[in-house]
PDB file of C-alpha atoms in Angstrom:
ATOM      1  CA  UNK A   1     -79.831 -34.403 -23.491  1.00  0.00           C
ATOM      2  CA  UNK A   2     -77.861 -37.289 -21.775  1.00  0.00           C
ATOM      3  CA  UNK A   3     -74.810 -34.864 -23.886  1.00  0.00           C
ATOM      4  CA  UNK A   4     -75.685 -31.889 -21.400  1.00  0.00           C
ATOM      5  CA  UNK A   5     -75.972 -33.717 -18.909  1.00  0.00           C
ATOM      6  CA  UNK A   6     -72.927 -35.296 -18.717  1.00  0.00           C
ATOM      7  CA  UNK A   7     -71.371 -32.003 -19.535  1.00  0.00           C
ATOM      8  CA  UNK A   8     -72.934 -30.021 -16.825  1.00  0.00           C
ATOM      9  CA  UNK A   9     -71.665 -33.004 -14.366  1.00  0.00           C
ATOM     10  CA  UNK A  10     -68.047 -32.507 -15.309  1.00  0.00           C
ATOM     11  CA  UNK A  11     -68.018 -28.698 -15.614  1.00  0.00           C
ATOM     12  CA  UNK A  12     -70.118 -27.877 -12.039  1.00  0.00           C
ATOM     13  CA  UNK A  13     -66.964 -28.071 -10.215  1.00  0.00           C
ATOM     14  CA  UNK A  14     -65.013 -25.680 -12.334  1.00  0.00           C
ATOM     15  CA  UNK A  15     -65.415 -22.390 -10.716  1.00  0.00           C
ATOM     16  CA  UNK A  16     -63.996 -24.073  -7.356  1.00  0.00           C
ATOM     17  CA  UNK A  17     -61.217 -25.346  -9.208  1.00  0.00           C
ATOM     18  CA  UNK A  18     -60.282 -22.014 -10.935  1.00  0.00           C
ATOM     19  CA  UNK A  19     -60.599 -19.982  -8.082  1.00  0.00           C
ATOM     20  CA  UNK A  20     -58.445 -22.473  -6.365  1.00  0.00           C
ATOM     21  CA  UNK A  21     -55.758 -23.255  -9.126  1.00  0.00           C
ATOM     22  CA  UNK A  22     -55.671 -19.184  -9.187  1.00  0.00           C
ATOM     23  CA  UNK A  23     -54.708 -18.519  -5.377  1.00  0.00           C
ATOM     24  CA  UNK A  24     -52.340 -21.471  -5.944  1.00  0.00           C
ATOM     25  CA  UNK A  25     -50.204 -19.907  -8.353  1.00  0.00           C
ATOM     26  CA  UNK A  26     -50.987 -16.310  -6.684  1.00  0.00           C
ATOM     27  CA  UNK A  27     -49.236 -17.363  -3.113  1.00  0.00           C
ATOM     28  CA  UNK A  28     -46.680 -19.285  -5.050  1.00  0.00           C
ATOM     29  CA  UNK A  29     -45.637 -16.407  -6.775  1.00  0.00           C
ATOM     30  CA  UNK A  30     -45.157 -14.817  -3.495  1.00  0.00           C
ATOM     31  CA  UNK A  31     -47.455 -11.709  -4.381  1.00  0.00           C
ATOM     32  CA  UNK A  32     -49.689 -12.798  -1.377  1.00  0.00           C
ATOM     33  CA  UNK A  33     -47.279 -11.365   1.069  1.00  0.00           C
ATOM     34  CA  UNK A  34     -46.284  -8.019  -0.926  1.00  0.00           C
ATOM     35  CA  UNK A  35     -49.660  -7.360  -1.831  1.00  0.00           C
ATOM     36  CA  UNK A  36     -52.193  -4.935   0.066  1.00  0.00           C
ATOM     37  CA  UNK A  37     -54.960  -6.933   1.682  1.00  0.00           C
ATOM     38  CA  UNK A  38     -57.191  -4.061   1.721  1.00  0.00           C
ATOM     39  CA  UNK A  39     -58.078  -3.535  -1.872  1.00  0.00           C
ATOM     40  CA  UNK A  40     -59.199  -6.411  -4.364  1.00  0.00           C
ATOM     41  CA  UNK A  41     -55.999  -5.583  -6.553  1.00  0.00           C
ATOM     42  CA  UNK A  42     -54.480  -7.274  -3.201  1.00  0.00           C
ATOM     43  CA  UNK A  43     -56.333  -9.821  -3.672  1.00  0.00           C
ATOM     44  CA  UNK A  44     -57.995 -10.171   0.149  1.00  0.00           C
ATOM     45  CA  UNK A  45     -59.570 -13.856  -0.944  1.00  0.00           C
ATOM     46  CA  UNK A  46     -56.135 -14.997  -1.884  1.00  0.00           C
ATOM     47  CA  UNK A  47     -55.176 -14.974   1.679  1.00  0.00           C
ATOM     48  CA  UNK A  48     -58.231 -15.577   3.225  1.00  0.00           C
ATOM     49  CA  UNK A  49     -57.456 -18.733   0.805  1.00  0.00           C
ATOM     50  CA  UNK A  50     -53.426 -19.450   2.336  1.00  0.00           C
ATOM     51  CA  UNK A  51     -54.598 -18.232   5.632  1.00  0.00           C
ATOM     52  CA  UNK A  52     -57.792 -20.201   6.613  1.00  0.00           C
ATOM     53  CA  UNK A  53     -58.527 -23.201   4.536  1.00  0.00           C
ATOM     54  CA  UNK A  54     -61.970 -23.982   6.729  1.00  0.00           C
ATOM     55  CA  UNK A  55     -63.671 -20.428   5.428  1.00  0.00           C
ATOM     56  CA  UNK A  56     -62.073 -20.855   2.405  1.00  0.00           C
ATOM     57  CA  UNK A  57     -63.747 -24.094   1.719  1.00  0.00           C
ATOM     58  CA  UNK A  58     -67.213 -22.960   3.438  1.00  0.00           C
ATOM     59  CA  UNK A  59     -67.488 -20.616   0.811  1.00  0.00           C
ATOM     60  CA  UNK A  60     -66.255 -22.838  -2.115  1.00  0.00           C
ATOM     61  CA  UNK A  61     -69.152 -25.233  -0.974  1.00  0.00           C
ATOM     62  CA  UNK A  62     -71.916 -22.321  -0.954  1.00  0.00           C
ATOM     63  CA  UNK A  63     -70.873 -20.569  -3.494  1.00  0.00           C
ATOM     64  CA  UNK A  64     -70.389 -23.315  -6.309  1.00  0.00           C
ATOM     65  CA  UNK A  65     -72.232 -26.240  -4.818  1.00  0.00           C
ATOM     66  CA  UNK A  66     -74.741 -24.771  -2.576  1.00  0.00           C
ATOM     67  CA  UNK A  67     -75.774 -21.315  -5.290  1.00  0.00           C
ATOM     68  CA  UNK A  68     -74.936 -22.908  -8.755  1.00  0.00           C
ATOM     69  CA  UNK A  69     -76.554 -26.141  -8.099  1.00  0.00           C
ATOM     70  CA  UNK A  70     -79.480 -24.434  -7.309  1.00  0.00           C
ATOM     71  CA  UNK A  71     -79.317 -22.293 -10.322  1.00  0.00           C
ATOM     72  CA  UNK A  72     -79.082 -25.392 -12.464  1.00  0.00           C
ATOM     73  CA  UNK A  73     -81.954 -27.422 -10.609  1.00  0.00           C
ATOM     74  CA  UNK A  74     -83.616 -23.889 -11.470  1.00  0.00           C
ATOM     75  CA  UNK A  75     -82.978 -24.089 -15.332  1.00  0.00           C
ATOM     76  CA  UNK A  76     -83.673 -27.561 -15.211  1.00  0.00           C
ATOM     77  CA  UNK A  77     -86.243 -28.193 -13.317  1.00  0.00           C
ATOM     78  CA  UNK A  78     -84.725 -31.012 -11.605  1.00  0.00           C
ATOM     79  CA  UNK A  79     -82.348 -31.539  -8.677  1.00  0.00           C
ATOM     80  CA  UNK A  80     -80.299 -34.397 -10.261  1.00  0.00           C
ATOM     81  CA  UNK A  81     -77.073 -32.939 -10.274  1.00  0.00           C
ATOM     82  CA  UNK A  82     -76.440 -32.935  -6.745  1.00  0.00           C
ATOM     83  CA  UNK A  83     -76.932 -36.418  -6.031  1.00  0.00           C
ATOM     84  CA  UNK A  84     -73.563 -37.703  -8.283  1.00  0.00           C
ATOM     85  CA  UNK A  85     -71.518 -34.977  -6.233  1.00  0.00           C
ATOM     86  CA  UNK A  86     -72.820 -36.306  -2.363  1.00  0.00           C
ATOM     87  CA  UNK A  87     -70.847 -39.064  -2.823  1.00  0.00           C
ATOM     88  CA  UNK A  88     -67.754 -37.129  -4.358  1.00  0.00           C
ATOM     89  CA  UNK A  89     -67.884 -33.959  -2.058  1.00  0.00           C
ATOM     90  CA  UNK A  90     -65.818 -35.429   0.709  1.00  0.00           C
ATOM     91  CA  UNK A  91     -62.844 -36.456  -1.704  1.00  0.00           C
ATOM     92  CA  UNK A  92     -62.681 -32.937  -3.184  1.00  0.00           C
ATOM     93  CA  UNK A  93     -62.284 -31.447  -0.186  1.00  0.00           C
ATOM     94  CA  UNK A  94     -60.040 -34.061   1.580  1.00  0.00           C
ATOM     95  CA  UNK A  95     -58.196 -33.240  -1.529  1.00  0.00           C
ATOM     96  CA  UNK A  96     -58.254 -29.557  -0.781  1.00  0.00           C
ATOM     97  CA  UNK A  97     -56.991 -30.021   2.458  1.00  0.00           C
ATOM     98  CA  UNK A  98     -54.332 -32.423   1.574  1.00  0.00           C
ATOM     99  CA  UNK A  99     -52.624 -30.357  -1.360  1.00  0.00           C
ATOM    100  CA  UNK A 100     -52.671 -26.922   0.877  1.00  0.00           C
ATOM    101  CA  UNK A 101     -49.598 -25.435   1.613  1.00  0.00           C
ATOM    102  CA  UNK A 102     -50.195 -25.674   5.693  1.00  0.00           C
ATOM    103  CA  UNK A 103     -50.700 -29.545   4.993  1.00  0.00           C
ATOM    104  CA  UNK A 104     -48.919 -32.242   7.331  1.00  0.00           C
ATOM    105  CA  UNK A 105     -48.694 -35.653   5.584  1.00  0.00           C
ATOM    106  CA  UNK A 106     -49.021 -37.224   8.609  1.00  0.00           C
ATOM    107  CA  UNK A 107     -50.219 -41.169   9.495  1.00  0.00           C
ATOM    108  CA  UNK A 108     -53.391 -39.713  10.529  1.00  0.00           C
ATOM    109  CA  UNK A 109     -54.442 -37.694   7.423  1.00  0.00           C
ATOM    110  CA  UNK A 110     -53.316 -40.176   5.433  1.00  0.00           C
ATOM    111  CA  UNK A 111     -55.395 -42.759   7.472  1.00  0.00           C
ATOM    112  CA  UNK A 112     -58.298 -40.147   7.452  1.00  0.00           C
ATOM    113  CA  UNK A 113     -57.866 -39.680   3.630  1.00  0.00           C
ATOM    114  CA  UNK A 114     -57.810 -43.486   2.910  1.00  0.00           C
ATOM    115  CA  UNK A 115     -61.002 -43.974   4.486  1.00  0.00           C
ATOM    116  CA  UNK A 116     -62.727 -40.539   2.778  1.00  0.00           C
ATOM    117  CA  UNK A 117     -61.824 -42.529   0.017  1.00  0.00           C
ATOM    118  CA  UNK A 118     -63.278 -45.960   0.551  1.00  0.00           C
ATOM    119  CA  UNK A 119     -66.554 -44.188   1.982  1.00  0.00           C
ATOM    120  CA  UNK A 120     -66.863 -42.200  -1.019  1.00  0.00           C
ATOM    121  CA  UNK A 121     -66.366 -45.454  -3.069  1.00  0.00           C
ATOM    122  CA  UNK A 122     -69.038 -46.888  -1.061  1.00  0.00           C
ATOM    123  CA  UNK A 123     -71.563 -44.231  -1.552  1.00  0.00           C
ATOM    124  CA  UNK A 124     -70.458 -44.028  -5.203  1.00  0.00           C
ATOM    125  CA  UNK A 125     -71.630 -48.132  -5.532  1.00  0.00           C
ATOM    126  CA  UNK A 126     -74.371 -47.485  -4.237  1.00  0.00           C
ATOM    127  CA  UNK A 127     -75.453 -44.482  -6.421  1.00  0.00           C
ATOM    128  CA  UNK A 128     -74.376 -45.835  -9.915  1.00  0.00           C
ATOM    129  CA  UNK A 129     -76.474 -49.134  -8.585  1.00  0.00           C
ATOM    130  CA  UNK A 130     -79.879 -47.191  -9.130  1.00  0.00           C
TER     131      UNK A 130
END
């Protein structure tokens, strides 16, 4: 069991990342500006994804935290899951924001990332402490 676990831990994330490594390499390709935004083929979520980061991340976080979690707690019939990602949550999407092409590595986001970072570390103590 502690084999699933640990398993189901490292691949929750995944879909996020996938849909996000894909719209990476889709905008860098440059087919985000030929393609038509009005079918799928365009690829609409692609540049929802270059063009609003915020929505894009709201529905990251509902979709694969908020709706798979829940189907795991479901199969599992406990809610442990989440509690390992609360204190990891705000560096993923720090990182998000940070690696997006409309970034600006300026003081202040790095200043805001640094202390994301020593937060999460915090929270991450106190979690593995239990």
């Amino acid at each position: 069991m502690p084999v699933t676990n640990a398993a189901l831990l490292l691949l929750a994330p995944a879909p996020a990342i996938i849909f996000d490594w894909f719209c990476r390499s889709y905008s860098l390709e440059g087919h985000a500006e030929d393609a038509d935004s009005s079918s799928f083929g365009g690829l609409l979520t692609c540049s929802v994804w270059q063009d609003q980061p915020l929505t894009t991340v709201s529905h990251l976080l509902i979709c694969n935290m908020c709706c798979l979690f829940w189907v795991l707690s479901l199969v599992q019939s406990s809610t442990w899951l989440i509690d390992p990602y609360w204190t990891i949550i705000p560096c993923m999407i720090e990182a998000y924001y940070a690696s997006h092409p409309a970034a600006a590595g300026t003081p202040r986001s790095m200043a805001a990332a640094a202390l994301i970072a020593v937060w999460s570390l915090r929270l991450s103590h106190s979690y593995l402490r239990r």
